[in-house]
Amino acid sequence: MSVIVTEQLTKRYGRRMGIEGLNLSVPEGMLFGFLGPNGSGKTTTIRVLVGLLRPSEGGARVFGLDCWRASHRVKTDVGYLPGDLRLYPWLTCRVALQIFGRVRGRDLTKTGGELAAEFGLEPDLNVRRMSRGMRQKLGLILALAHRPRLLILDEPTASLDPLMQDKLYQHLRDLASAGHTVFFSSHTLSEVEQLCDRAAILREGKLVADETLEALRARARRVVTMRWLETAKLDEITVPAFLDVYERRDRQWYASLAGPVMELVRWSAGQPIEDLSIGQPDLTRLFQQYYELEPGM
């Protein structure tokens, strides 16, 4: 079952395009990464999914329900952390859980209290006295407390320290293992790479990739670093077609490998190389290439 489905989803702001022709399908129980640079349309997409924006064209469904026409029903089983989280300065975690509990028609005191203890947030500290990281923790607690079937997070690790990020990642993995779905928006590749099963990439409002992380890694090139001997005549070296040298610092070159490792090993054996290292597939460069391509290519 697909928890999220969009079909030719388009949202315009007057003459400006937010997203265009977006087709997504997110299966139940998946940790789904939603990547793109700032301004690529990630937040617009999310606001349509949670019923805050009406599509200009196309449609979006969550749990099989139209996100705009049935938004009140969709919100029942969705947890949402906005990227621009704003909270009343008088609010405390304890009071917020009471208010959200009344809105949702369930007691969130126990689960919310457990999350506050896990995340290290004092329940009676008001927002005006919280750091930015603490406010982010409170937003996460309110999104997680009712254990939603679908959790939508827009840049959730902003302002969180590395220890708290690790705790959040483990909590999200546990949710996915229990059959819940996580839609994780970010502009940071590293966290999507270590957390998600699949990732979609937006560029200027258009979808340029939607693949499993395994498939992306299989297509990513390995990073090669070569340090040449002092005696090497660098201007006479013929670089093979399977090496793309993208940086040269005197006698140290950096390249990406577009062929089998053994081809590189055989070629380098006959070269005046002092040191050679072959790194793991470089997803960062692969994603940068997506950002540089024209949409749809």
CSV table of C-alpha atoms in Angstrom, one decimal:
chain,number,residue,atom,x,y,z
A,1,MET,CA,0.0,0.0,0.0
A,2,SER,CA,1.2,3.5,-0.8
A,3,VAL,CA,0.6,5.9,2.0
A,4,ILE,CA,1.5,9.0,-0.1
A,5,VAL,CA,0.6,9.3,-3.8
A,6,THR,CA,0.9,12.5,-5.9
A,7,GLU,CA,-0.2,12.6,-9.5
A,8,GLN,CA,1.1,15.5,-11.7
A,9,LEU,CA,1.0,17.6,-8.6
A,10,THR,CA,1.5,21.3,-9.4
A,11,LYS,CA,1.4,24.4,-7.2
A,12,ARG,CA,1.8,27.9,-8.5
A,13,TYR,CA,2.2,31.2,-6.6
A,14,GLY,CA,0.9,33.6,-9.1
A,15,ARG,CA,3.4,33.5,-11.9
A,16,ARG,CA,6.0,31.7,-9.8
A,17,MET,CA,6.1,27.9,-9.9
A,18,GLY,CA,6.4,26.1,-6.6
A,19,ILE,CA,6.3,22.5,-7.9
A,20,GLU,CA,5.3,21.1,-11.3
A,21,GLY,CA,4.1,17.7,-12.4
A,22,LEU,CA,5.2,15.9,-9.3
A,23,ASN,CA,4.6,12.1,-9.2
A,24,LEU,CA,5.5,10.3,-6.0
A,25,SER,CA,4.5,7.1,-4.4
A,26,VAL,CA,5.6,6.3,-0.8
A,27,PRO,CA,5.0,2.8,0.4
A,28,GLU,CA,3.8,2.0,4.0
A,29,GLY,CA,6.6,1.4,6.5
A,30,MET,CA,9.3,3.3,4.5
A,31,LEU,CA,11.9,5.8,5.6
A,32,PHE,CA,11.6,8.1,2.6
A,33,GLY,CA,14.1,10.9,2.0
A,34,PHE,CA,13.0,14.1,0.2
A,35,LEU,CA,16.0,16.0,-1.0
A,36,GLY,CA,16.7,19.2,-2.7
A,37,PRO,CA,18.4,22.6,-2.2
A,38,ASN,CA,16.6,25.4,-0.4
A,39,GLY,CA,13.9,26.7,-2.7
A,40,SER,CA,13.5,23.5,-4.7
A,41,GLY,CA,9.8,23.0,-3.6
A,42,LYS,CA,10.2,20.5,-0.7
A,43,THR,CA,8.2,22.7,1.8
A,44,THR,CA,5.5,23.5,-0.8
A,45,THR,CA,5.0,19.7,-1.4
A,46,ILE,CA,4.8,19.0,2.3
A,47,ARG,CA,2.2,21.8,2.8
A,48,VAL,CA,0.0,20.3,0.1
A,49,LEU,CA,0.3,16.9,1.7
A,50,VAL,CA,-0.8,18.1,5.1
A,51,GLY,CA,-3.7,20.2,3.7
A,52,LEU,CA,-2.3,23.6,4.2
A,53,LEU,CA,-2.1,24.4,0.5
A,54,ARG,CA,-4.5,23.6,-2.3
A,55,PRO,CA,-2.9,22.2,-5.5
A,56,SER,CA,-3.1,24.3,-8.7
A,57,GLU,CA,-3.3,21.2,-10.8
A,58,GLY,CA,-3.0,17.4,-10.2
A,59,GLY,CA,-3.7,15.8,-6.9
A,60,ALA,CA,-2.2,14.4,-3.7
A,61,ARG,CA,-3.6,11.6,-1.5
A,62,VAL,CA,-2.6,10.3,1.9
A,63,PHE,CA,-4.1,7.0,3.1
A,64,GLY,CA,-6.1,7.1,-0.1
A,65,LEU,CA,-7.8,10.4,0.9
A,66,ASP,CA,-7.6,13.7,-0.9
A,67,CYS,CA,-5.2,15.9,1.0
A,68,TRP,CA,-7.3,19.1,0.5
A,69,ARG,CA,-10.9,17.8,0.5
A,70,ALA,CA,-10.4,15.4,3.4
A,71,SER,CA,-7.6,17.1,5.2
A,72,HIS,CA,-9.3,16.8,8.6
A,73,ARG,CA,-9.4,13.0,8.3
A,74,VAL,CA,-5.8,12.9,7.0
A,75,LYS,CA,-4.5,14.9,9.9
A,76,THR,CA,-5.8,12.4,12.4
A,77,ASP,CA,-3.0,9.9,11.6
A,78,VAL,CA,-0.3,12.3,10.5
A,79,GLY,CA,2.5,13.8,12.7
A,80,TYR,CA,4.0,17.0,11.2
A,81,LEU,CA,7.0,19.1,12.1
A,82,PRO,CA,7.2,22.2,10.0
A,83,GLY,CA,10.5,23.7,8.9
A,84,ASP,CA,9.5,27.1,10.3
A,85,LEU,CA,8.3,25.9,13.7
A,86,ARG,CA,6.6,28.7,15.8
A,87,LEU,CA,5.4,28.2,19.3
A,88,TYR,CA,3.7,30.5,21.9
A,89,PRO,CA,6.3,31.9,24.3
A,90,TRP,CA,4.2,30.8,27.4
A,91,LEU,CA,3.9,27.2,26.2
A,92,THR,CA,5.5,24.3,28.1
A,93,CYS,CA,5.8,20.7,27.0
A,94,ARG,CA,3.3,19.6,29.6
A,95,VAL,CA,0.7,22.2,28.6
A,96,ALA,CA,1.3,21.6,24.9
A,97,LEU,CA,0.7,17.8,25.3
A,98,GLN,CA,-2.6,18.6,27.2
A,99,ILE,CA,-3.7,20.9,24.4
A,100,PHE,CA,-2.7,18.5,21.6
A,101,GLY,CA,-4.3,15.7,23.5
A,102,ARG,CA,-7.7,17.5,23.6
A,103,VAL,CA,-7.4,18.3,19.9
A,104,ARG,CA,-6.7,14.7,19.0
A,105,GLY,CA,-9.1,13.3,21.5
A,106,ARG,CA,-6.6,11.1,23.3
A,107,ASP,CA,-4.3,11.3,26.3
A,108,LEU,CA,-0.8,12.1,25.2
A,109,THR,CA,0.6,12.6,28.7
A,110,LYS,CA,2.3,9.2,29.0
A,111,THR,CA,3.9,8.9,25.6
A,112,GLY,CA,4.7,12.6,25.5
A,113,GLY,CA,6.3,12.4,28.9
A,114,GLU,CA,8.4,9.4,27.8
A,115,LEU,CA,9.6,11.3,24.7
A,116,ALA,CA,10.5,14.4,26.8
A,117,ALA,CA,12.6,12.2,29.1
A,118,GLU,CA,14.2,10.5,26.1
A,119,PHE,CA,15.0,13.8,24.4
A,120,GLY,CA,16.1,15.5,27.6
A,121,LEU,CA,13.4,18.3,27.6
A,122,GLU,CA,12.2,19.7,30.9
A,123,PRO,CA,8.3,19.4,30.9
A,124,ASP,CA,7.6,22.7,32.7
A,125,LEU,CA,10.1,24.9,30.9
A,126,ASN,CA,8.3,27.6,28.8
A,127,VAL,CA,9.2,28.3,25.3
A,128,ARG,CA,10.6,31.8,26.0
A,129,ARG,CA,13.3,30.2,28.1
A,130,MET,CA,14.1,27.5,25.6
A,131,SER,CA,17.1,27.4,23.2
A,132,ARG,CA,16.4,26.9,19.5
A,133,GLY,CA,17.4,23.2,19.9
A,134,MET,CA,14.9,22.8,22.8
A,135,ARG,CA,12.1,24.2,20.8
A,136,GLN,CA,12.9,21.8,18.0
A,137,LYS,CA,12.7,18.9,20.5
A,138,LEU,CA,9.3,20.1,21.6
A,139,GLY,CA,8.1,20.2,18.0
A,140,LEU,CA,9.3,16.6,17.5
A,141,ILE,CA,7.6,15.5,20.7
A,142,LEU,CA,4.3,17.0,19.6
A,143,ALA,CA,4.7,15.3,16.2
A,144,LEU,CA,5.5,11.9,17.7
A,145,ALA,CA,3.4,11.7,20.8
A,146,HIS,CA,0.3,10.1,19.2
A,147,ARG,CA,2.5,7.6,17.2
A,148,PRO,CA,1.1,8.6,13.8
A,149,ARG,CA,0.9,6.2,10.9
A,150,LEU,CA,2.6,8.9,8.8
A,151,LEU,CA,5.3,11.2,10.1
A,152,ILE,CA,6.2,14.2,7.9
A,153,LEU,CA,9.3,16.0,9.0
A,154,ASP,CA,10.6,19.2,7.3
A,155,GLU,CA,14.3,19.7,8.1
A,156,PRO,CA,13.9,18.1,11.5
A,157,THR,CA,17.5,18.1,12.6
A,158,ALA,CA,18.0,21.8,12.4
A,159,SER,CA,19.5,23.0,15.7
A,160,LEU,CA,19.8,19.5,17.1
A,161,ASP,CA,23.2,18.4,18.5
A,162,PRO,CA,24.8,15.2,17.1
A,163,LEU,CA,23.8,13.1,20.1
A,164,MET,CA,20.1,14.2,19.7
A,165,GLN,CA,20.2,13.6,16.0
A,166,ASP,CA,21.3,10.0,16.7
A,167,LYS,CA,18.5,9.5,19.1
A,168,LEU,CA,16.0,10.8,16.6
A,169,TYR,CA,17.3,8.6,13.9
A,170,GLN,CA,17.0,5.5,16.1
A,171,HIS,CA,13.4,6.5,17.0
A,172,LEU,CA,12.5,6.9,13.4
A,173,ARG,CA,14.0,3.5,12.5
A,174,ASP,CA,12.0,1.9,15.3
A,175,LEU,CA,8.8,3.6,14.0
A,176,ALA,CA,9.5,2.3,10.4
A,177,SER,CA,10.2,-1.2,11.8
A,178,ALA,CA,6.8,-1.1,13.4
A,179,GLY,CA,5.1,-0.3,10.1
A,180,HIS,CA,4.9,3.5,10.4
A,181,THR,CA,5.9,5.7,7.4
A,182,VAL,CA,8.4,8.5,7.7
A,183,PHE,CA,8.7,11.3,5.1
A,184,PHE,CA,12.0,13.0,5.8
A,185,SER,CA,12.7,16.3,4.1
A,186,SER,CA,16.3,17.6,4.1
A,187,HIS,CA,18.9,19.4,2.1
A,188,THR,CA,21.6,17.4,3.7
A,189,LEU,CA,22.6,14.3,1.9
A,190,SER,CA,24.5,12.6,4.7
A,191,GLU,CA,21.6,12.2,7.0
A,192,VAL,CA,19.3,10.9,4.3
A,193,GLU,CA,22.0,8.5,3.2
A,194,GLN,CA,22.4,7.0,6.7
A,195,LEU,CA,18.7,6.9,7.5
A,196,CYS,CA,16.5,6.4,4.5
A,197,ASP,CA,15.6,3.5,2.3
A,198,ARG,CA,14.6,5.6,-0.7
A,199,ALA,CA,15.1,9.2,-1.8
A,200,ALA,CA,13.4,11.6,-4.2
A,201,ILE,CA,15.3,14.6,-5.4
A,202,LEU,CA,13.8,17.9,-6.4
A,203,ARG,CA,15.3,20.7,-8.4
A,204,GLU,CA,13.5,23.9,-9.2
A,205,GLY,CA,10.1,22.3,-8.4
A,206,LYS,CA,10.6,19.2,-10.6
A,207,LEU,CA,11.4,15.6,-9.7
A,208,VAL,CA,14.9,14.7,-11.1
A,209,ALA,CA,15.3,11.3,-9.3
A,210,ASP,CA,13.3,8.8,-7.2
A,211,GLU,CA,15.4,5.7,-6.4
A,212,THR,CA,16.5,3.4,-3.6
A,213,LEU,CA,19.7,4.4,-1.8
A,214,GLU,CA,21.1,1.1,-2.9
A,215,ALA,CA,20.5,1.9,-6.6
A,216,LEU,CA,22.0,5.4,-6.1
A,217,ARG,CA,25.1,3.9,-4.5
A,218,ALA,CA,25.5,1.5,-7.4
A,219,ARG,CA,25.6,4.4,-9.9
A,220,ALA,CA,27.8,6.7,-7.8
A,221,ARG,CA,31.4,6.9,-8.8
A,222,ARG,CA,34.3,6.1,-6.4
A,223,VAL,CA,36.7,8.9,-5.4
A,224,VAL,CA,40.3,8.3,-6.5
A,225,THR,CA,43.2,10.3,-5.0
A,226,MET,CA,46.6,10.1,-6.7
A,227,ARG,CA,49.9,11.5,-5.5
A,228,TRP,CA,52.6,11.5,-8.2
A,229,LEU,CA,56.3,11.0,-7.7
A,230,GLU,CA,58.6,14.1,-7.8
A,231,THR,CA,60.1,12.7,-11.0
A,232,ALA,CA,56.7,12.4,-12.8
A,233,LYS,CA,56.2,14.6,-15.9
A,234,LEU,CA,52.6,15.5,-15.3
A,235,ASP,CA,52.1,17.2,-18.6
A,236,GLU,CA,52.9,14.0,-20.4
A,237,ILE,CA,50.5,11.8,-18.5
A,238,THR,CA,47.5,10.5,-20.6
A,239,VAL,CA,44.5,10.1,-18.4
A,240,PRO,CA,42.3,7.1,-19.3
A,241,ALA,CA,38.7,7.6,-20.3
A,242,PHE,CA,37.5,5.8,-17.1
A,243,LEU,CA,39.0,8.5,-14.9
A,244,ASP,CA,37.5,12.0,-14.6
A,245,VAL,CA,40.1,14.3,-12.9
A,246,TYR,CA,38.2,17.2,-11.3
A,247,GLU,CA,40.9,18.7,-9.3
A,248,ARG,CA,44.7,19.0,-9.6
A,249,ARG,CA,46.8,20.3,-6.7
A,250,ASP,CA,50.4,20.2,-7.9
A,251,ARG,CA,51.3,16.5,-7.7
A,252,GLN,CA,48.1,15.4,-6.0
A,253,TRP,CA,45.1,14.7,-8.2
A,254,TYR,CA,41.5,14.0,-7.4
A,255,ALA,CA,39.3,12.0,-9.8
A,256,SER,CA,36.1,10.0,-10.0
A,257,LEU,CA,36.2,6.4,-11.3
A,258,ALA,CA,33.8,5.6,-14.1
A,259,GLY,CA,34.9,2.0,-14.6
A,260,PRO,CA,36.0,-1.2,-12.8
A,261,VAL,CA,38.5,-0.8,-10.0
A,262,MET,CA,40.8,-3.4,-11.6
A,263,GLU,CA,41.1,-1.2,-14.8
A,264,LEU,CA,42.5,1.5,-12.5
A,265,VAL,CA,44.8,-0.8,-10.7
A,266,ARG,CA,46.3,-2.2,-14.0
A,267,TRP,CA,46.7,1.3,-15.4
A,268,SER,CA,48.3,2.8,-12.3
A,269,ALA,CA,50.8,-0.1,-12.1
A,270,GLY,CA,52.7,1.4,-15.0
A,271,GLN,CA,52.5,5.0,-13.8
A,272,PRO,CA,54.9,7.1,-11.7
A,273,ILE,CA,52.5,7.1,-8.8
A,274,GLU,CA,53.7,7.5,-5.2
A,275,ASP,CA,50.4,6.8,-3.5
A,276,LEU,CA,46.9,5.8,-4.6
A,277,SER,CA,43.7,5.6,-2.7
A,278,ILE,CA,40.2,4.5,-3.8
A,279,GLY,CA,37.3,5.6,-1.7
A,280,GLN,CA,33.7,4.6,-1.4
A,281,PRO,CA,31.1,5.6,-4.0
A,282,ASP,CA,30.6,9.3,-3.7
A,283,LEU,CA,26.9,10.1,-3.4
A,284,THR,CA,27.6,13.7,-2.7
A,285,ARG,CA,29.0,14.3,-6.2
A,286,LEU,CA,26.2,12.3,-7.7
A,287,PHE,CA,23.6,14.5,-6.0
A,288,GLN,CA,25.5,17.6,-7.1
A,289,GLN,CA,25.2,16.4,-10.7
A,290,TYR,CA,21.4,16.1,-10.3
A,291,TYR,CA,21.3,19.7,-9.0
A,292,GLU,CA,23.3,20.9,-12.0
A,293,LEU,CA,21.2,19.0,-14.6
A,294,GLU,CA,18.2,20.5,-16.3
A,295,PRO,CA,15.0,19.2,-14.8
A,296,GLY,CA,13.8,16.1,-16.6
A,297,MET,CA,17.2,15.1,-17.9
